[in-house]
mmCIF file of C-alpha atoms in Angstrom:
data_model
loop_
_atom_site.group_PDB
_atom_site.id
_atom_site.type_symbol
_atom_site.label_atom_id
_atom_site.label_comp_id
_atom_site.label_asym_id
_atom_site.label_seq_id
_atom_site.Cartn_x
_atom_site.Cartn_y
_atom_site.Cartn_z
ATOM 1 C CA MET Q 1 -0.267 12.801 7.866
ATOM 2 C CA LEU Q 2 0.960 10.644 5.069
ATOM 3 C CA ASN Q 3 -0.974 13.079 2.648
ATOM 4 C CA PHE Q 4 -1.995 10.103 -0.262
ATOM 5 C CA LYS Q 5 -4.947 12.277 -1.069
ATOM 6 C CA ASN Q 6 -2.856 14.880 -2.583
ATOM 7 C CA ILE Q 7 -1.655 12.892 -5.445
ATOM 8 C CA GLN Q 8 -1.180 14.650 -8.882
ATOM 9 C CA SER Q 9 2.020 13.043 -10.082
ATOM 10 C CA VAL Q 10 2.933 9.697 -10.106
ATOM 11 C CA ALA Q 11 6.241 7.443 -11.335
ATOM 12 C CA ILE Q 12 6.212 3.989 -12.242
ATOM 13 C CA ILE Q 13 10.161 2.561 -11.600
ATOM 14 C CA GLY Q 14 9.647 -0.487 -14.274
ATOM 15 C CA ALA Q 15 6.751 0.239 -16.621
ATOM 16 C CA SER Q 16 7.298 -1.900 -19.445
ATOM 17 C CA GLU Q 17 5.240 -2.476 -22.813
ATOM 18 C CA ASP Q 18 4.691 -6.238 -22.365
ATOM 19 C CA THR Q 19 1.468 -6.694 -20.745
ATOM 20 C CA LYS Q 20 1.906 -9.726 -18.945
ATOM 21 C CA LYS Q 21 4.604 -7.672 -16.378
ATOM 22 C CA ILE Q 22 2.891 -5.517 -13.540
ATOM 23 C CA GLY Q 23 4.809 -2.345 -14.415
ATOM 24 C CA ASN Q 24 2.182 -2.611 -17.986
ATOM 25 C CA ILE Q 25 -0.766 -3.464 -15.580
ATOM 26 C CA LEU Q 26 -0.210 -0.332 -13.927
ATOM 27 C CA LEU Q 27 -0.533 1.852 -16.958
ATOM 28 C CA GLU Q 28 -3.268 0.637 -18.701
ATOM 29 C CA LYS Q 29 -5.089 0.993 -15.492
ATOM 30 C CA ASN Q 30 -4.624 4.925 -14.933
ATOM 31 C CA GLN Q 31 -5.137 6.066 -18.359
ATOM 32 C CA TYR Q 32 -7.765 8.295 -16.782
ATOM 33 C CA PHE Q 33 -6.321 9.436 -13.826
ATOM 34 C CA ILE Q 34 -5.942 13.452 -13.971
ATOM 35 C CA GLY Q 35 -2.364 13.655 -13.410
ATOM 36 C CA ASN Q 36 0.214 13.121 -15.010
ATOM 37 C CA ILE Q 37 1.802 9.293 -15.217
ATOM 38 C CA TYR Q 38 5.413 8.700 -15.880
ATOM 39 C CA GLY Q 39 6.955 5.552 -17.041
ATOM 40 C CA ILE Q 40 10.629 4.656 -15.969
ATOM 41 C CA ASN Q 41 12.578 2.113 -18.039
ATOM 42 C CA PRO Q 42 15.183 3.002 -20.568
ATOM 43 C CA LYS Q 43 13.903 0.016 -22.910
ATOM 44 C CA TRP Q 44 10.682 1.945 -24.089
ATOM 45 C CA TRP Q 45 9.101 5.205 -25.320
ATOM 46 C CA SER Q 46 5.927 5.180 -24.886
ATOM 47 C CA VAL Q 47 2.890 3.117 -23.400
ATOM 48 C CA TYR Q 48 -0.460 4.070 -23.318
ATOM 49 C CA GLY Q 49 0.638 7.447 -24.572
ATOM 50 C CA LYS Q 50 2.498 7.809 -21.383
ATOM 51 C CA ASN Q 51 6.188 8.963 -22.148
ATOM 52 C CA PHE Q 52 9.147 6.548 -20.713
ATOM 53 C CA TYR Q 53 12.188 7.975 -18.961
ATOM 54 C CA PRO Q 54 15.200 5.968 -18.312
ATOM 55 C CA ASN Q 55 15.362 7.266 -14.623
ATOM 56 C CA ILE Q 56 13.966 9.013 -11.876
ATOM 57 C CA SER Q 57 16.472 11.622 -12.483
ATOM 58 C CA SER Q 58 15.517 12.586 -15.848
ATOM 59 C CA LEU Q 59 11.911 13.542 -14.748
ATOM 60 C CA PRO Q 60 10.380 17.093 -15.445
ATOM 61 C CA GLU Q 61 9.058 17.351 -12.325
ATOM 62 C CA VAL Q 62 9.190 15.464 -8.601
ATOM 63 C CA PRO Q 63 6.627 13.151 -8.467
ATOM 64 C CA ASP Q 64 4.395 13.020 -5.616
ATOM 65 C CA ILE Q 65 4.924 9.175 -5.314
ATOM 66 C CA VAL Q 66 7.281 6.495 -6.819
ATOM 67 C CA VAL Q 67 6.082 2.851 -7.863
ATOM 68 C CA PHE Q 68 8.491 0.128 -7.540
ATOM 69 C CA ALA Q 69 7.738 -2.955 -10.137
ATOM 70 C CA ILE Q 70 11.378 -4.194 -9.973
ATOM 71 C CA PRO Q 71 12.990 -7.148 -9.505
ATOM 72 C CA GLU Q 72 14.126 -6.896 -4.986
ATOM 73 C CA LEU Q 73 17.922 -6.485 -6.390
ATOM 74 C CA PHE Q 74 17.470 -3.075 -7.840
ATOM 75 C CA ILE Q 75 15.202 -1.467 -5.947
ATOM 76 C CA TYR Q 76 18.076 0.156 -3.246
ATOM 77 C CA ASP Q 77 19.970 2.026 -6.422
ATOM 78 C CA ALA Q 78 16.406 3.073 -7.333
ATOM 79 C CA LEU Q 79 15.743 4.325 -3.947
ATOM 80 C CA GLU Q 80 19.049 6.149 -3.370
ATOM 81 C CA GLU Q 81 18.022 8.322 -6.280
ATOM 82 C CA THR Q 82 14.508 8.620 -5.596
ATOM 83 C CA GLY Q 83 15.842 10.132 -2.078
ATOM 84 C CA LYS Q 84 18.088 12.115 -3.798
ATOM 85 C CA PHE Q 85 15.887 13.766 -6.161
ATOM 86 C CA GLY Q 86 13.320 14.845 -3.633
ATOM 87 C CA ILE Q 87 10.647 11.982 -3.347
ATOM 88 C CA LYS Q 88 9.052 10.790 -0.101
ATOM 89 C CA LYS Q 89 6.333 8.816 -0.521
ATOM 90 C CA VAL Q 90 6.806 4.959 -2.388
ATOM 91 C CA ILE Q 91 5.192 1.435 -2.705
ATOM 92 C CA ILE Q 92 7.027 -1.541 -3.011
ATOM 93 C CA ILE Q 93 5.138 -4.048 -4.688
ATOM 94 C CA THR Q 94 8.217 -6.100 -4.805
ATOM 95 C CA ALA Q 95 8.358 -9.199 -2.793
ATOM 96 C CA GLY Q 96 10.958 -10.800 -1.730
ATOM 97 C CA PHE Q 97 12.073 -9.470 1.378
ATOM 98 C CA LYS Q 98 10.912 -10.020 5.170
ATOM 99 C CA GLU Q 99 8.338 -12.305 4.002
ATOM 100 C CA VAL Q 100 10.502 -15.085 2.450
ATOM 101 C CA GLY Q 101 13.468 -14.960 5.731
ATOM 102 C CA ASN Q 102 15.421 -11.893 4.108
ATOM 103 C CA ILE Q 103 15.926 -9.241 6.878
ATOM 104 C CA GLU Q 104 18.344 -7.990 6.271
ATOM 105 C CA TRP Q 105 16.889 -6.803 3.024
ATOM 106 C CA GLU Q 106 14.440 -4.970 4.217
ATOM 107 C CA LYS Q 107 16.356 -3.451 7.179
ATOM 108 C CA LYS Q 108 18.782 -2.003 4.280
ATOM 109 C CA LEU Q 109 15.286 -0.713 2.664
ATOM 110 C CA ILE Q 110 14.091 0.979 5.887
ATOM 111 C CA GLU Q 111 17.664 2.844 6.059
ATOM 112 C CA ILE Q 112 18.094 3.860 2.798
ATOM 113 C CA ALA Q 113 14.323 5.717 3.314
ATOM 114 C CA LYS Q 114 15.365 6.867 6.721
ATOM 115 C CA LYS Q 115 18.375 8.503 5.233
ATOM 116 C CA TYR Q 116 16.059 10.314 2.523
ATOM 117 C CA ASN Q 117 12.631 10.841 4.814
ATOM 118 C CA ILE Q 118 11.124 8.757 2.143
ATOM 119 C CA ARG Q 119 7.668 7.063 3.799
ATOM 120 C CA ILE Q 120 7.346 3.375 2.111
ATOM 121 C CA LEU Q 121 4.009 1.519 1.307
ATOM 122 C CA GLY Q 122 5.163 -2.298 1.743
ATOM 123 C CA PRO Q 123 7.728 -4.042 0.482
ATOM 124 C CA ASN Q 124 5.409 -7.471 -1.036
ATOM 125 C CA CYS Q 125 2.574 -5.520 -1.135
ATOM 126 C CA LEU Q 126 -0.641 -4.824 -3.690
ATOM 127 C CA GLY Q 127 -0.036 -1.076 -3.399
ATOM 128 C CA TYR Q 128 -2.669 1.749 -3.529
ATOM 129 C CA GLY Q 129 -6.251 3.077 -4.934
ATOM 130 C CA ASP Q 130 -8.660 6.015 -4.807
ATOM 131 C CA THR Q 131 -11.358 5.803 -6.782
ATOM 132 C CA ASN Q 132 -12.141 9.211 -6.359
ATOM 133 C CA ILE Q 133 -9.468 10.509 -8.568
ATOM 134 C CA TRP Q 134 -9.521 7.238 -10.627
ATOM 135 C CA LEU Q 135 -5.809 6.338 -9.382
ATOM 136 C CA ASN Q 136 -4.757 2.854 -9.219
ATOM 137 C CA LEU Q 137 -1.305 1.562 -8.050
ATOM 138 C CA SER Q 138 -2.056 -1.457 -7.886
ATOM 139 C CA PHE Q 139 -2.346 -5.054 -9.564
ATOM 140 C CA GLY Q 140 -5.633 -5.849 -8.323
ATOM 141 C CA GLY Q 141 -8.921 -5.891 -10.030
ATOM 142 C CA LYS Q 142 -10.105 -3.076 -12.142
ATOM 143 C CA PHE Q 143 -12.079 -0.044 -9.754
ATOM 144 C CA PHE Q 144 -15.944 -0.596 -8.970
ATOM 145 C CA ASP Q 145 -18.219 1.806 -8.069
ATOM 146 C CA LYS Q 146 -17.007 5.147 -5.686
ATOM 147 C CA GLY Q 147 -18.203 4.234 -2.004
ATOM 148 C CA ASN Q 148 -17.490 5.786 1.276
ATOM 149 C CA ILE Q 149 -15.635 2.559 2.833
ATOM 150 C CA GLY Q 150 -12.070 2.707 2.955
ATOM 151 C CA ILE Q 151 -10.010 -0.509 2.951
ATOM 152 C CA ILE Q 152 -6.846 -1.314 5.352
ATOM 153 C CA SER Q 153 -5.361 -4.583 4.301
ATOM 154 C CA GLN Q 154 -2.209 -6.030 5.071
ATOM 155 C CA SER Q 155 -3.180 -8.914 2.482
ATOM 156 C CA GLY Q 156 -3.255 -8.446 -0.707
ATOM 157 C CA ALA Q 157 -4.966 -11.362 -1.796
ATOM 158 C CA MET Q 158 -7.983 -9.989 1.368
ATOM 159 C CA ALA Q 159 -7.772 -6.716 -0.195
ATOM 160 C CA VAL Q 160 -9.275 -8.046 -3.808
ATOM 161 C CA ALA Q 161 -11.047 -11.061 -2.306
ATOM 162 C CA ILE Q 162 -13.068 -7.495 -0.236
ATOM 163 C CA THR Q 163 -13.362 -5.393 -3.146
ATOM 164 C CA ASP Q 164 -14.860 -7.936 -4.671
ATOM 165 C CA VAL Q 165 -17.576 -9.066 -2.323
ATOM 166 C CA LEU Q 166 -18.131 -5.128 -2.763
ATOM 167 C CA ALA Q 167 -18.757 -5.464 -5.884
ATOM 168 C CA SER Q 168 -21.249 -8.854 -5.681
ATOM 169 C CA ARG Q 169 -22.894 -6.306 -3.783
ATOM 170 C CA ASN Q 170 -23.305 -3.629 -5.562
ATOM 171 C CA LEU Q 171 -21.002 -1.004 -3.366
ATOM 172 C CA GLY Q 172 -18.172 0.604 -3.881
ATOM 173 C CA PHE Q 173 -15.277 1.608 -1.942
ATOM 174 C CA SER Q 174 -13.238 5.249 -1.225
ATOM 175 C CA THR Q 175 -9.533 4.080 -0.970
ATOM 176 C CA PHE Q 176 -7.509 1.087 -0.293
ATOM 177 C CA PHE Q 177 -4.199 0.431 0.971
ATOM 178 C CA SER Q 178 -2.394 -2.826 1.118
ATOM 179 C CA LEU Q 179 0.166 -2.887 3.648
ATOM 180 C CA GLY Q 180 2.232 -6.086 2.834
ATOM 181 C CA ASN Q 181 5.318 -6.595 4.910
ATOM 182 C CA LYS Q 182 4.693 -2.736 6.863
ATOM 183 C CA ALA Q 183 8.198 -1.951 6.578
ATOM 184 C CA ASP Q 184 7.301 1.255 7.204
ATOM 185 C CA ILE Q 185 3.924 2.753 6.889
ATOM 186 C CA ASP Q 186 1.202 0.569 8.748
ATOM 187 C CA GLU Q 187 -2.352 0.497 10.260
ATOM 188 C CA SER Q 188 -2.250 2.766 12.602
ATOM 189 C CA ASP Q 189 -0.759 5.312 10.044
ATOM 190 C CA ILE Q 190 -3.309 4.689 7.644
ATOM 191 C CA LEU Q 191 -6.295 5.197 10.828
ATOM 192 C CA LEU Q 192 -4.764 8.936 10.620
ATOM 193 C CA GLU Q 193 -4.780 9.970 7.106
ATOM 194 C CA LEU Q 194 -8.446 7.792 6.236
ATOM 195 C CA SER Q 195 -9.455 10.089 9.638
ATOM 196 C CA GLU Q 196 -9.200 13.246 7.553
ATOM 197 C CA ASP Q 197 -10.726 11.851 4.134
ATOM 198 C CA PRO Q 198 -13.655 13.026 3.593
ATOM 199 C CA ASN Q 199 -14.920 10.857 1.161
ATOM 200 C CA THR Q 200 -14.516 8.038 3.255
ATOM 201 C CA THR Q 201 -17.232 7.180 6.532
ATOM 202 C CA VAL Q 202 -16.402 3.226 7.096
ATOM 203 C CA ILE Q 203 -12.913 2.258 7.765
ATOM 204 C CA ALA Q 204 -12.628 -2.123 7.325
ATOM 205 C CA MET Q 205 -9.337 -3.530 8.225
ATOM 206 C CA TYR Q 206 -7.574 -6.854 7.511
ATOM 207 C CA LEU Q 207 -5.045 -7.295 9.943
ATOM 208 C CA GLU Q 208 -2.085 -10.264 10.588
ATOM 209 C CA SER Q 209 -0.338 -8.393 13.202
ATOM 210 C CA ILE Q 210 -0.114 -4.958 14.916
ATOM 211 C CA SER Q 211 3.048 -2.934 14.531
ATOM 212 C CA ARG Q 212 2.534 -0.158 17.238
ATOM 213 C CA GLY Q 213 0.111 -1.437 19.784
ATOM 214 C CA LYS Q 214 -0.202 1.671 22.105
ATOM 215 C CA VAL Q 215 -0.805 3.812 19.278
ATOM 216 C CA PHE Q 216 -3.265 1.934 17.513
ATOM 217 C CA ILE Q 217 -5.503 1.881 20.179
ATOM 218 C CA GLU Q 218 -4.839 5.273 20.887
ATOM 219 C CA ASN Q 219 -5.960 6.002 16.877
ATOM 220 C CA LEU Q 220 -8.913 3.886 17.660
ATOM 221 C CA LYS Q 221 -10.151 5.454 20.745
ATOM 222 C CA LYS Q 222 -9.845 8.950 18.592
ATOM 223 C CA LEU Q 223 -11.410 7.670 15.545
ATOM 224 C CA ASN Q 224 -14.899 5.530 16.704
ATOM 225 C CA ASN Q 225 -16.252 8.809 17.553
ATOM 226 C CA LYS Q 226 -15.667 9.688 14.025
ATOM 227 C CA LYS Q 227 -16.136 7.085 11.793
ATOM 228 C CA PRO Q 228 -17.383 3.325 12.502
ATOM 229 C CA ILE Q 229 -13.961 1.158 12.233
ATOM 230 C CA ILE Q 230 -14.318 -2.523 11.307
ATOM 231 C CA ILE Q 231 -12.000 -5.185 12.537
ATOM 232 C CA MET Q 232 -11.195 -9.115 10.681
ATOM 233 C CA ILE Q 233 -7.935 -10.977 11.820
ATOM 234 C CA GLY Q 234 -5.781 -13.397 10.374
ATOM 235 C CA GLY Q 235 -3.185 -15.855 11.720
ATOM 236 C CA VAL Q 236 -4.970 -16.266 15.057
ATOM 237 C CA SER Q 237 -4.770 -20.459 15.146
ATOM 238 C CA GLU Q 238 -1.517 -21.995 14.774
ATOM 239 C CA LYS Q 239 -1.893 -22.475 11.159
ATOM 240 C CA GLY Q 240 -2.743 -19.125 10.459
ATOM 241 C CA LYS Q 241 0.973 -18.444 12.265
ATOM 242 C CA ILE Q 242 2.362 -20.366 10.299
ATOM 243 C CA ALA Q 243 0.534 -18.871 7.048
ATOM 244 C CA THR Q 244 0.538 -15.631 8.091
ATOM 245 C CA ALA Q 245 4.467 -15.901 8.782
ATOM 246 C CA SER Q 246 5.126 -16.701 5.210
ATOM 247 C CA HIS Q 247 2.920 -14.746 4.127
ATOM 248 C CA THR Q 248 3.946 -11.182 5.416
ATOM 249 C CA GLY Q 249 6.735 -11.892 7.768
ATOM 250 C CA SER Q 250 4.367 -11.593 10.712
ATOM 251 C CA LEU Q 251 4.955 -12.670 14.198
ATOM 252 C CA SER Q 252 2.481 -14.824 15.554
ATOM 253 C CA TRP Q 253 0.726 -13.481 18.526
ATOM 254 C CA ASN Q 254 -2.048 -14.476 21.124
ATOM 255 C CA LYS Q 255 -5.766 -14.240 20.300
ATOM 256 C CA LEU Q 256 -6.592 -12.757 23.585
ATOM 257 C CA MET Q 257 -4.201 -10.118 23.322
ATOM 258 C CA TYR Q 258 -5.759 -9.089 20.068
ATOM 259 C CA GLU Q 259 -10.096 -8.951 21.178
ATOM 260 C CA ALA Q 260 -8.282 -7.424 24.324
ATOM 261 C CA ALA Q 261 -6.606 -4.385 22.042
ATOM 262 C CA ILE Q 262 -9.526 -4.433 19.963
ATOM 263 C CA SER Q 263 -11.959 -3.875 22.932
ATOM 264 C CA GLU Q 264 -9.534 -1.294 24.382
ATOM 265 C CA GLY Q 265 -9.377 0.767 20.891
ATOM 266 C CA ASN Q 266 -13.473 0.607 20.463
ATOM 267 C CA GLY Q 267 -12.988 -1.491 17.430
ATOM 268 C CA ILE Q 268 -15.778 -3.626 16.016
ATOM 269 C CA GLN Q 269 -14.530 -7.153 15.862
ATOM 270 C CA ILE Q 270 -16.838 -9.035 12.928
ATOM 271 C CA GLY Q 271 -14.559 -12.510 12.345
ATOM 272 C CA ARG Q 272 -11.315 -13.786 12.859
ATOM 273 C CA ALA Q 273 -9.358 -15.471 9.864
ATOM 274 C CA ARG Q 274 -7.671 -18.664 10.616
#
């Protein structure tokens, strides 16, 4: 299990005093989080009452998760330091990897992560949020009412759209995961995570690819008896395939193969995005 439900401390690499930067947005959104939030940036002392530190190694504790909001070329050294400090979960919001053709850059991330047994959400993702602990590690919209829907979206833009629709209908959600390029953590991992979440009774998914087909189908079968799973797919048309390839670096697939997989796994298909 990924154990995202027990987050009590967070470090944000690239935290900033500049309100236009993601590192500032992340701090502003988490002023009500009951755990510890640490900003990593040698330029600043504190923002929103959160103390800043020059690097990961100077933190007073090993945080449960680290969020990267820095340019891609600076991530490798920071990820190495993160691993040496004993941190096992990271969210890489930063883009500029497989989705724009930099496949080797993404492979380097995976190599470093494997060396230290780090699990990566992303890169090129919106982030993660849990309404039950007022944790919003994303640069998307603000939280709405708490609810029972767990959201998994490969697309950050789609995650924002889904939460906007929920808000317009006075519905809340329990948690959301934006998968991005899925360099490591994928939809099968999150299905298992949400299967044990008592605050999630319905799972809604938007996918542009399936990383591990057999594992995904088996997890769908296991979970379908516990919680309804609703799936929407993108990239099934020719234009959609081009769009998803440039969006999250996803490989195109055959819609008949997708529909067969969903049927085999007992997922509920509600529609197709182009």
